[in-house]
Amino acid sequence: MAAHFGRRLRKGAATTAVAAAAVAVLSASQAPGATGDDHGRQATAGASAPVPDPTGDDATGNSPYYTDLPPLNSPNPSPSPSAGTPVAQGAAEAGIPATVLDAYKKAEAELRASKPGCNLPWQLLAAIGKVESGQARGGEVDASGTTLRPILGPVLDGNGFALIKDTDHGAYDGNAQYDQAVGPMQFIPSTWAWAGRDGNGDGKKDPNNIYDAALAAGHYLCRGDRDLSQAADLHGAILGYNNSQDYLNTVLSWMEYYSKGTYSVPDGTGAAPGHRSDDGTPRTTPSTPAEPANPHQGKPGSKDQGGRPSPSPTPSKPGGGQDGGDPAPRPPGTPDPTTPTPTDTVDHLENAGTATAELTATAGDAFTGTISTRAETKAGAAVARVRIRFTISGDTDATFTGGEDVATVATDSKGVAKAPALQAGEKTGDFKVTATVVGRSLKGVDYQATVTERPADTLTATTNGGTPLTCTPGGEFADQVQLKATYKGAVADKVAATAILIKSATDATENDKGPYFKDATTGKAVRTLTGLKTDAKGLLTLPKLYADDTTGTFLLRVTTPGGGTLTVQLRVAADGTATASPSPSPSASAGS
């Protein structure tokens, strides 16, 4: 945790560092000799080479994006043709629709509180929103931030795009056969399933709502221990969103542009982009389009197909295209949608060697065991390149590294997917992690995990430096009992403790007379306290003790998980010489 907080930067410094990274990459993309003949997969000088998203779950399915660049500051720019076509737009490009801009800034504020070490600037969200949907089509959203019409990416059927078969039964994209990127930040359904957030507080996680989508994008970009003020983390986050070097350069150019200044414009009046990475043809979006009879009748692969999508695409007739003619040719290297995908060949999942004993951790600690799952065919052969979703369930605040309770990982060449490391929260008890195949209704594999209480093996009395407590019958002890907890010699913080006024050293049942505590609500006498916890220094101060009219010697015993035991001897006398002093119990552990 110290390392995490040690990477915090002041907001202004973080934004400056991020903008500087953007300038460096933008300059490289516009340098003489920079080319894009690799269709967006070639590394540009000064920038990181594209790398696959380590979780195996990119945000957009690498869907097409808008390539329009902001106005160039250089009088003689020479941008890479594939990185985006320069457009002659003026200061209007700095205007962002009011609701959309508000969503970006609210998402930044939430991430600043929940993941301060990430240093997420709202300008990064604005840049991605510009490239993915033209700021929700220039701000075509209602008062709650929901788009007035669906924003859908192309059908990911492998015909010129990635092949991603349906994972949401059409719930988000209306397509029960293949997935499509959805909403102003263009999440594919399988990623939204775990990355989705409720950004406007309406109790729903809607990818078509700019507040929800912007907050989800922020959390997606801030996964793990990323610090977006560092160029390497920034580039990795953007490439995870859409794995293309040209996409990286385009997003960075807009982020740098917005970092120089922007302003709010009325919703629905934002500048609309006109060039896309998959066709390069200028295109305008009608402000009031008619609802099409067939929502998929627009240009295939359109970033904005308009209208509400049908439940699934019209099936092709055998031997031909949708009209019975010859099928449309596929670009070289794209998969045949009729060929079974690796996901289709999975018959079952198996535990890949994770032992239950490895999945136990103390509250607040990281689990040392790793959850591994193997995807296999019916014959038991390994299946690589299959997305496995790991989901935490149960009454727990345990998470995967990065604070998520769902993670998606692609299987390796041996068919094995390893879940991110588990981090125990403060809630103790059992919970479950389930591994399932994304896009298939196969039986999952369950892993039982346990969070145990923080232990303390030694309790030491520190009451007033050992000064005796005094009390007379019917009075109250002048000072409160304080103790310190340690475990293996180290401070034991947040350790649960129980304090009981017991009958004797050999009878640990609750006494019914003598000293007592007072219930905080009713003021009645209580002689057992639970739910106590040591502080960050391992210290615990008990509430005030009171005495009834009974005189004599009494025992107060404090215990903690891990074997820590401390017995305090109390004496109540009419002459006012009563004292409270530590006295080891016959069964006390070392140091008690």
GROMACS .gro file of C-alpha atoms in nm, residues 61-483:
model
  423
   61GLY     CA    1  -1.325  -0.568  -2.971
   62ASN     CA    2  -1.085  -0.356  -3.180
   63SER     CA    3  -1.383  -0.205  -3.361
   64PRO     CA    4  -1.332   0.080  -3.613
   65TYR     CA    5  -1.294   0.431  -3.478
   66TYR     CA    6  -1.303   0.789  -3.603
   67THR     CA    7  -0.967   0.903  -3.736
   68ASP     CA    8  -1.024   1.281  -3.762
   69LEU     CA    9  -0.735   1.470  -3.604
   70PRO     CA   10  -0.760   1.798  -3.413
   71PRO     CA   11  -0.635   2.117  -3.579
   72LEU     CA   12  -0.258   2.092  -3.616
   73ASN     CA   13  -0.034   2.346  -3.450
   74SER     CA   14   0.249   2.298  -3.701
   75PRO     CA   15   0.222   2.519  -4.012
   76ASN     CA   16   0.351   2.235  -4.230
   77PRO     CA   17   0.221   1.910  -4.081
   78SER     CA   18   0.309   1.574  -4.234
   79PRO     CA   19   0.094   1.325  -4.048
   80SER     CA   20   0.088   0.957  -4.127
   81PRO     CA   21  -0.199   0.899  -4.374
   82SER     CA   22  -0.328   0.597  -4.181
   83ALA     CA   23  -0.317   0.773  -3.847
   84GLY     CA   24  -0.606   1.000  -3.949
   85THR     CA   25  -0.695   1.256  -4.210
   86PRO     CA   26  -0.635   1.617  -4.103
   87VAL     CA   27  -0.955   1.820  -4.111
   88ALA     CA   28  -0.987   2.194  -4.152
   89GLN     CA   29  -1.179   2.254  -3.832
   90GLY     CA   30  -1.127   2.552  -3.609
   91ALA     CA   31  -1.190   2.632  -3.246
   92ALA     CA   32  -1.525   2.452  -3.265
   93GLU     CA   33  -1.333   2.127  -3.218
   94ALA     CA   34  -1.248   2.235  -2.863
   95GLY     CA   35  -1.617   2.244  -2.771
   96ILE     CA   36  -1.753   1.939  -2.586
   97PRO     CA   37  -2.129   1.890  -2.528
   98ALA     CA   38  -2.221   1.997  -2.174
   99THR     CA   39  -2.360   1.667  -2.044
  100VAL     CA   40  -2.079   1.467  -2.201
  101LEU     CA   41  -1.813   1.698  -2.055
  102ASP     CA   42  -1.981   1.678  -1.713
  103ALA     CA   43  -1.970   1.297  -1.731
  104TYR     CA   44  -1.597   1.297  -1.804
  105LYS     CA   45  -1.521   1.533  -1.517
  106LYS     CA   46  -1.739   1.340  -1.272
  107ALA     CA   47  -1.563   1.017  -1.370
  108GLU     CA   48  -1.225   1.180  -1.313
  109ALA     CA   49  -1.336   1.298  -0.968
  110GLU     CA   50  -1.457   0.950  -0.870
  111LEU     CA   51  -1.133   0.787  -0.985
  112ARG     CA   52  -0.931   1.054  -0.805
  113ALA     CA   53  -1.101   0.940  -0.483
  114SER     CA   54  -1.113   0.563  -0.540
  115LYS     CA   55  -0.784   0.514  -0.728
  116PRO     CA   56  -0.573   0.826  -0.666
  117GLY     CA   57  -0.251   0.662  -0.780
  118CYS     CA   58  -0.392   0.618  -1.131
  119ASN     CA   59  -0.389   0.995  -1.206
  120LEU     CA   60  -0.666   0.969  -1.465
  121PRO     CA   61  -0.722   1.300  -1.650
  122TRP     CA   62  -1.070   1.368  -1.788
  123GLN     CA   63  -0.902   1.478  -2.111
  124LEU     CA   64  -0.812   1.112  -2.175
  125LEU     CA   65  -1.178   1.012  -2.144
  126ALA     CA   66  -1.272   1.300  -2.374
  127ALA     CA   67  -1.015   1.188  -2.631
  128ILE     CA   68  -1.146   0.831  -2.629
  129GLY     CA   69  -1.506   0.956  -2.643
  130LYS     CA   70  -1.417   1.170  -2.944
  131VAL     CA   71  -1.249   0.885  -3.128
  132GLU     CA   72  -1.510   0.622  -3.040
  133SER     CA   73  -1.837   0.809  -3.092
  134GLY     CA   74  -1.769   1.174  -3.173
  135GLN     CA   75  -1.866   1.267  -2.814
  136ALA     CA   76  -2.193   1.070  -2.834
  137ARG     CA   77  -2.268   1.207  -3.182
  138GLY     CA   78  -2.208   1.564  -3.076
  139GLY     CA   79  -2.398   1.524  -2.750
  140GLU     CA   80  -2.721   1.356  -2.861
  141VAL     CA   81  -2.813   1.254  -2.507
  142ASP     CA   82  -3.109   1.318  -2.277
  143ALA     CA   83  -3.098   1.491  -1.940
  144SER     CA   84  -2.980   1.174  -1.764
  145GLY     CA   85  -2.698   1.121  -2.015
  146THR     CA   86  -2.854   0.836  -2.215
  147THR     CA   87  -2.808   0.850  -2.593
  148LEU     CA   88  -3.118   0.942  -2.790
  149ARG     CA   89  -3.043   0.662  -3.038
  150PRO     CA   90  -2.827   0.352  -2.997
  151ILE     CA   91  -2.464   0.387  -3.098
  152LEU     CA   92  -2.348   0.051  -3.233
  153GLY     CA   93  -2.022  -0.064  -3.381
  154PRO     CA   94  -2.011  -0.312  -3.670
  155VAL     CA   95  -2.128  -0.670  -3.634
  156LEU     CA   96  -1.819  -0.859  -3.513
  157ASP     CA   97  -1.876  -1.158  -3.739
  158GLY     CA   98  -1.516  -1.197  -3.860
  159ASN     CA   99  -1.598  -1.039  -4.198
  160GLY     CA  100  -1.339  -0.764  -4.195
  161PHE     CA  101  -1.354  -0.734  -3.817
  162ALA     CA  102  -1.289  -0.949  -3.513
  163LEU     CA  103  -1.503  -1.258  -3.472
  164ILE     CA  104  -1.685  -1.239  -3.139
  165LYS     CA  105  -1.996  -1.452  -3.113
  166ASP     CA  106  -2.285  -1.336  -2.895
  167THR     CA  107  -2.211  -1.317  -2.522
  168ASP     CA  108  -2.514  -1.124  -2.391
  169HIS     CA  109  -2.807  -1.284  -2.576
  170GLY     CA  110  -2.857  -0.949  -2.744
  171ALA     CA  111  -2.928  -0.768  -2.416
  172TYR     CA  112  -2.701  -0.471  -2.492
  173ASP     CA  113  -2.656  -0.475  -2.869
  174GLY     CA  114  -2.981  -0.638  -2.980
  175ASN     CA  115  -2.778  -0.902  -3.167
  176ALA     CA  116  -2.818  -1.261  -3.048
  177GLN     CA  117  -2.569  -1.400  -3.300
  178TYR     CA  118  -2.261  -1.177  -3.281
  179ASP     CA  119  -2.144  -0.902  -3.048
  180GLN     CA  120  -2.121  -0.534  -3.136
  181ALA     CA  121  -1.958  -0.246  -2.950
  182VAL     CA  122  -2.222  -0.042  -2.769
  183GLY     CA  123  -2.266   0.316  -2.653
  184PRO     CA  124  -2.065   0.638  -2.652
  185MET     CA  125  -1.750   0.465  -2.520
  186GLN     CA  126  -1.804   0.156  -2.742
  187PHE     CA  127  -1.781  -0.134  -2.497
  188ILE     CA  128  -1.839  -0.484  -2.629
  189PRO     CA  129  -2.098  -0.671  -2.415
  190SER     CA  130  -1.853  -0.925  -2.271
  191THR     CA  131  -1.632  -0.645  -2.135
  192TRP     CA  132  -1.923  -0.435  -2.014
  193ALA     CA  133  -2.043  -0.738  -1.814
  194TRP     CA  134  -1.756  -0.683  -1.569
  195ALA     CA  135  -1.641  -0.329  -1.640
  196GLY     CA  136  -1.984  -0.161  -1.634
  197ARG     CA  137  -2.050   0.104  -1.369
  198ASP     CA  138  -2.343   0.312  -1.249
  199GLY     CA  139  -2.215   0.664  -1.298
  200ASN     CA  140  -2.540   0.861  -1.263
  201GLY     CA  141  -2.675   0.686  -0.953
  202ASP     CA  142  -2.994   0.549  -1.108
  203GLY     CA  143  -2.921   0.193  -0.998
  204LYS     CA  144  -2.845   0.069  -1.350
  205LYS     CA  145  -2.527   0.004  -1.549
  206ASP     CA  146  -2.616   0.115  -1.899
  207PRO     CA  147  -2.347   0.128  -2.172
  208ASN     CA  148  -2.570   0.375  -2.359
  209ASN     CA  149  -2.547   0.626  -2.074
  210ILE     CA  150  -2.248   0.861  -2.093
  211TYR     CA  151  -2.213   0.885  -1.712
  212ASP     CA  152  -2.209   0.506  -1.677
  213ALA     CA  153  -1.985   0.455  -1.980
  214ALA     CA  154  -1.734   0.727  -1.885
  215LEU     CA  155  -1.697   0.592  -1.531
  216ALA     CA  156  -1.658   0.237  -1.666
  217ALA     CA  157  -1.393   0.358  -1.911
  218GLY     CA  158  -1.207   0.528  -1.626
  219HIS     CA  159  -1.201   0.211  -1.417
  220TYR     CA  160  -1.105   0.007  -1.724
  221LEU     CA  161  -0.809   0.235  -1.795
  222CYS     CA  162  -0.704   0.236  -1.427
  223ARG     CA  163  -0.691  -0.140  -1.380
  224GLY     CA  164  -0.411  -0.290  -1.177
  225ASP     CA  165  -0.148  -0.052  -1.046
  226ARG     CA  166  -0.142   0.178  -1.349
  227ASP     CA  167  -0.022   0.534  -1.312
  228LEU     CA  168  -0.142   0.719  -1.622
  229SER     CA  169   0.102   1.004  -1.558
  230GLN     CA  170   0.368   0.754  -1.672
  231ALA     CA  171   0.395   0.714  -2.051
  232ALA     CA  172   0.428   0.334  -2.044
  233ASP     CA  173   0.113   0.289  -1.835
  234LEU     CA  174  -0.076   0.546  -2.041
  235HIS     CA  175   0.013   0.377  -2.369
  236GLY     CA  176  -0.071   0.032  -2.233
  237ALA     CA  177  -0.410   0.150  -2.112
  238ILE     CA  178  -0.503   0.305  -2.447
  239LEU     CA  179  -0.379   0.006  -2.645
  240GLY     CA  180  -0.585  -0.216  -2.417
  241TYR     CA  181  -0.889  -0.014  -2.520
  242ASN     CA  182  -0.821  -0.067  -2.891
  243ASN     CA  183  -0.500  -0.245  -2.993
  244SER     CA  184  -0.374  -0.023  -3.276
  245GLN     CA  185  -0.075   0.208  -3.292
  246ASP     CA  186  -0.272   0.455  -3.504
  247TYR     CA  187  -0.551   0.446  -3.246
  248LEU     CA  188  -0.295   0.526  -2.976
  249ASN     CA  189  -0.159   0.821  -3.174
  250THR     CA  190  -0.506   0.955  -3.254
  251VAL     CA  191  -0.624   0.938  -2.893
  252LEU     CA  192  -0.304   1.101  -2.767
  253SER     CA  193  -0.339   1.383  -3.018
  254TRP     CA  194  -0.691   1.461  -2.897
  255MET     CA  195  -0.589   1.435  -2.533
  256GLU     CA  196  -0.306   1.680  -2.590
  257TYR     CA  197  -0.543   1.912  -2.778
  258TYR     CA  198  -0.805   1.907  -2.502
  259SER     CA  199  -0.534   1.962  -2.241
  260LYS     CA  200  -0.464   2.303  -2.397
  261GLY     CA  201  -0.817   2.419  -2.325
  262THR     CA  202  -1.178   2.337  -2.404
  263TYR     CA  203  -1.524   2.470  -2.333
  264SER     CA  204  -1.881   2.348  -2.296
  265VAL     CA  205  -2.132   2.366  -2.582
  266PRO     CA  206  -2.506   2.283  -2.572
  267ASP     CA  207  -2.595   1.916  -2.607
  268GLY     CA  208  -2.653   1.816  -2.968
  269THR     CA  209  -2.433   2.092  -3.114
  270GLY     CA  210  -2.091   1.930  -3.095
  271ALA     CA  211  -1.874   1.891  -3.406
  272ALA     CA  212  -1.935   1.551  -3.573
  273PRO     CA  213  -1.639   1.353  -3.713
  274GLY     CA  214  -1.646   1.231  -4.070
  275HIS     CA  215  -1.365   0.980  -4.123
  276ARG     CA  216  -1.340   0.623  -4.001
  277SER     CA  217  -1.050   0.380  -3.972
  278ASP     CA  218  -1.226   0.116  -4.185
  279ASP     CA  219  -1.324   0.326  -4.486
  280GLY     CA  220  -1.179   0.679  -4.474
  281THR     CA  221  -1.490   0.811  -4.646
  282PRO     CA  222  -1.637   1.137  -4.514
  283ARG     CA  223  -1.975   1.071  -4.358
  284THR     CA  224  -2.230   1.290  -4.186
  285THR     CA  225  -2.491   1.191  -3.932
  286PRO     CA  226  -2.842   1.333  -3.990
  287SER     CA  227  -2.965   1.528  -3.691
  288THR     CA  228  -3.313   1.373  -3.708
  289PRO     CA  229  -3.285   1.044  -3.899
  290ALA     CA  230  -3.593   0.838  -3.971
  291GLU     CA  231  -3.623   0.507  -3.791
  292PRO     CA  232  -3.521   0.249  -4.054
  293ALA     CA  233  -3.749  -0.046  -4.122
  294ASN     CA  234  -3.444  -0.270  -4.096
  295PRO     CA  235  -3.198  -0.136  -3.839
  296HIS     CA  236  -2.913  -0.313  -4.020
  297GLN     CA  237  -2.995  -0.168  -4.364
  298GLY     CA  238  -2.721   0.095  -4.333
  299LYS     CA  239  -2.371   0.044  -4.461
  300PRO     CA  240  -2.227  -0.283  -4.323
  301GLY     CA  241  -1.977  -0.215  -4.052
  302SER     CA  242  -2.109   0.136  -3.992
  303LYS     CA  243  -1.992   0.283  -3.664
  304ASP     CA  244  -2.339   0.432  -3.629
  305GLN     CA  245  -2.602   0.210  -3.784
  306GLY     CA  246  -2.885   0.416  -3.640
  307GLY     CA  247  -3.212   0.291  -3.500
  308ARG     CA  248  -3.274   0.005  -3.259
  309PRO     CA  249  -3.106  -0.318  -3.375
  310SER     CA  250  -3.303  -0.630  -3.455
  311PRO     CA  251  -3.257  -0.932  -3.227
  312SER     CA  252  -3.015  -1.088  -3.475
  313PRO     CA  253  -2.889  -1.035  -3.829
  314THR     CA  254  -3.090  -1.183  -4.115
  315PRO     CA  255  -2.949  -1.532  -4.168
  316SER     CA  256  -2.773  -1.599  -4.495
  317LYS     CA  257  -2.924  -1.842  -4.739
  318PRO     CA  258  -2.727  -2.160  -4.794
  319GLY     CA  259  -2.445  -2.116  -5.040
  320GLY     CA  260  -2.466  -1.743  -5.075
  321GLY     CA  261  -2.509  -1.398  -4.923
  322GLN     CA  262  -2.821  -1.264  -4.757
  323ASP     CA  263  -2.992  -1.231  -5.095
  324GLY     CA  264  -2.898  -1.580  -5.210
  325GLY     CA  265  -2.616  -1.460  -5.436
  326ASP     CA  266  -2.245  -1.510  -5.399
  327PRO     CA  267  -2.114  -1.441  -5.051
  328ALA     CA  268  -1.925  -1.116  -5.003
  329PRO     CA  269  -1.550  -1.172  -5.017
  330ARG     CA  270  -1.365  -1.148  -4.688
  331PRO     CA  271  -1.052  -0.937  -4.659
  332PRO     CA  272  -0.734  -1.146  -4.648
  333GLY     CA  273  -0.653  -1.284  -4.306
  334THR     CA  274  -1.005  -1.250  -4.158
  335PRO     CA  275  -1.162  -1.561  -4.003
  336ASP     CA  276  -1.442  -1.752  -4.171
  337PRO     CA  277  -1.749  -1.712  -3.947
  338THR     CA  278  -1.867  -2.061  -4.042
  339THR     CA  279  -1.548  -2.217  -3.902
  340PRO     CA  280  -1.568  -2.318  -3.535
  341THR     CA  281  -1.380  -2.079  -3.311
  342PRO     CA  282  -1.161  -2.205  -3.026
  343THR     CA  283  -1.449  -2.115  -2.794
  344ASP     CA  284  -1.682  -2.343  -2.990
  345THR     CA  285  -1.450  -2.641  -2.937
  346VAL     CA  286  -1.445  -2.617  -2.557
  347ASP     CA  287  -1.633  -2.905  -2.397
  348HIS     CA  288  -1.554  -2.840  -2.033
  349LEU     CA  289  -1.332  -2.659  -1.785
  350GLU     CA  290  -1.100  -2.822  -1.534
  351ASN     CA  291  -0.922  -2.703  -1.222
  352ALA     CA  292  -0.562  -2.659  -1.337
  353GLY     CA  293  -0.400  -2.753  -1.008
  354THR     CA  294  -0.535  -2.498  -0.762
  355ALA     CA  295  -0.553  -2.646  -0.412
  356THR     CA  296  -0.813  -2.525  -0.162
  357ALA     CA  297  -0.539  -2.490   0.101
  358GLU     CA  298  -0.377  -2.223  -0.118
  359LEU     CA  299  -0.686  -2.004  -0.114
  360THR     CA  300  -0.675  -1.883   0.243
  361ALA     CA  301  -0.556  -1.538   0.346
  362THR     CA  302  -0.566  -1.315   0.648
  363ALA     CA  303  -0.793  -1.011   0.627
  364GLY     CA  304  -0.621  -0.731   0.437
  365ASP     CA  305  -0.352  -0.955   0.288
  366ALA     CA  306  -0.296  -1.082  -0.064
  367PHE     CA  307  -0.369  -1.449  -0.134
  368THR     CA  308  -0.055  -1.644  -0.217
  369GLY     CA  309  -0.238  -1.912  -0.415
  370THR     CA  310  -0.328  -1.869  -0.783
  371ILE     CA  311  -0.657  -1.977  -0.938
  372SER     CA  312  -0.591  -2.160  -1.265
  373THR     CA  313  -0.846  -2.309  -1.504
  374ARG     CA  314  -0.786  -2.527  -1.811
  375ALA     CA  315  -1.015  -2.530  -2.115
  376GLU     CA  316  -1.043  -2.871  -2.282
  377THR     CA  317  -1.212  -3.038  -2.574
  378LYS     CA  318  -1.427  -3.346  -2.524
  379ALA     CA  319  -1.115  -3.557  -2.585
  380GLY     CA  320  -0.926  -3.366  -2.316
  381ALA     CA  321  -0.707  -3.159  -2.549
  382ALA     CA  322  -0.610  -2.807  -2.443
  383VAL     CA  323  -0.786  -2.514  -2.609
  384ALA     CA  324  -0.586  -2.192  -2.642
  385ARG     CA  325  -0.713  -1.838  -2.702
  386VAL     CA  326  -1.040  -1.888  -2.511
  387ARG     CA  327  -1.164  -1.614  -2.279
  388ILE     CA  328  -1.229  -1.733  -1.925
  389ARG     CA  329  -1.426  -1.512  -1.690
  390PHE     CA  330  -1.351  -1.534  -1.317
  391THR     CA  331  -1.629  -1.401  -1.092
  392ILE     CA  332  -1.615  -1.348  -0.714
  393SER     CA  333  -1.942  -1.414  -0.528
  394GLY     CA  334  -2.057  -1.437  -0.168
  395ASP     CA  335  -2.061  -1.205   0.132
  396THR     CA  336  -1.711  -1.072   0.085
  397ASP     CA  337  -1.518  -0.758   0.002
  398ALA     CA  338  -1.230  -0.958  -0.146
  399THR     CA  339  -1.133  -0.848  -0.496
  400PHE     CA  340  -0.888  -0.921  -0.771
  401THR     CA  341  -0.585  -0.695  -0.798
  402GLY     CA  342  -0.714  -0.357  -0.912
  403GLY     CA  343  -1.034  -0.371  -0.707
  404GLU     CA  344  -1.255  -0.562  -0.950
  405ASP     CA  345  -1.474  -0.861  -0.864
  406VAL     CA  346  -1.477  -0.992  -1.222
  407ALA     CA  347  -1.176  -1.054  -1.447
  408THR     CA  348  -1.145  -1.206  -1.793
  409VAL     CA  349  -0.827  -1.384  -1.901
  410ALA     CA  350  -0.740  -1.564  -2.226
  411THR     CA  351  -0.608  -1.920  -2.207
  412ASP     CA  352  -0.245  -1.975  -2.306
  413SER     CA  353  -0.099  -2.235  -2.542
  414LYS     CA  354  -0.160  -2.502  -2.277
  415GLY     CA  355  -0.525  -2.405  -2.245
  416VAL     CA  356  -0.469  -2.253  -1.900
  417ALA     CA  357  -0.602  -1.920  -1.778
  418LYS     CA  358  -0.474  -1.780  -1.450
  419ALA     CA  359  -0.693  -1.537  -1.261
  420PRO     CA  360  -0.537  -1.216  -1.130
  421ALA     CA  361  -0.414  -1.230  -0.772
  422LEU     CA  362  -0.684  -1.221  -0.505
  423GLN     CA  363  -0.676  -0.952  -0.239
  424ALA     CA  364  -0.854  -1.016   0.091
  425GLY     CA  365  -1.072  -0.741   0.231
  426GLU     CA  366  -1.175  -0.694   0.594
  427LYS     CA  367  -1.477  -0.925   0.586
  428THR     CA  368  -1.390  -1.270   0.713
  429GLY     CA  369  -1.543  -1.601   0.604
  430ASP     CA  370  -1.580  -1.807   0.290
  431PHE     CA  371  -1.652  -1.692  -0.062
  432LYS     CA  372  -1.645  -1.841  -0.410
  433VAL     CA  373  -1.466  -1.771  -0.737
  434THR     CA  374  -1.631  -1.921  -1.045
  435ALA     CA  375  -1.458  -1.970  -1.381
  436THR     CA  376  -1.677  -1.976  -1.692
  437VAL     CA  377  -1.621  -1.962  -2.069
  438VAL     CA  378  -1.718  -1.627  -2.221
  439GLY     CA  379  -1.977  -1.685  -2.492
  440ARG     CA  380  -2.072  -2.040  -2.388
  441SER     CA  381  -2.327  -2.184  -2.145
  442LEU     CA  382  -2.095  -2.450  -2.005
  443LYS     CA  383  -2.076  -2.556  -1.643
  444GLY     CA  384  -1.824  -2.346  -1.457
  445VAL     CA  385  -1.557  -2.445  -1.209
  446ASP     CA  386  -1.594  -2.321  -0.850
  447TYR     CA  387  -1.305  -2.240  -0.618
  448GLN     CA  388  -1.367  -2.194  -0.246
  449ALA     CA  389  -1.162  -1.926  -0.073
  450THR     CA  390  -1.146  -1.813   0.288
  451VAL     CA  391  -1.051  -1.491   0.463
  452THR     CA  392  -0.942  -1.540   0.823
  453GLU     CA  393  -0.927  -1.286   1.104
  454ARG     CA  394  -0.614  -1.084   1.164
  455PRO     CA  395  -0.418  -1.255   1.447
  456ALA     CA  396  -0.232  -1.137   1.753
  457ASP     CA  397  -0.028  -1.379   1.961
  458THR     CA  398   0.076  -1.136   2.236
  459LEU     CA  399  -0.121  -0.881   2.440
  460THR     CA  400   0.060  -0.645   2.674
  461ALA     CA  401  -0.107  -0.408   2.922
  462THR     CA  402  -0.003  -0.044   2.879
  463THR     CA  403  -0.259   0.117   3.113
  464ASN     CA  404  -0.123   0.453   3.225
  465GLY     CA  405   0.229   0.315   3.220
  466GLY     CA  406   0.131   0.063   3.483
  467THR     CA  407  -0.030   0.313   3.724
  468PRO     CA  408  -0.296   0.127   3.929
  469LEU     CA  409  -0.664   0.203   3.872
  470THR     CA  410  -0.868   0.286   4.181
  471CYS     CA  411  -1.236   0.241   4.254
  472THR     CA  412  -1.481   0.221   4.543
  473PRO     CA  413  -1.807   0.024   4.550
  474GLY     CA  414  -2.067   0.189   4.328
  475GLY     CA  415  -1.806   0.413   4.165
  476GLU     CA  416  -1.599   0.405   3.846
  477PHE     CA  417  -1.237   0.321   3.777
  478ALA     CA  418  -1.035   0.638   3.727
  479ASP     CA  419  -0.858   0.522   3.410
  480GLN     CA  420  -0.937   0.290   3.123
  481VAL     CA  421  -0.755  -0.035   3.053
  482GLN     CA  422  -0.530  -0.011   2.747
  483LEU     CA  423  -0.330  -0.288   2.581
   0.00000   0.00000   0.00000
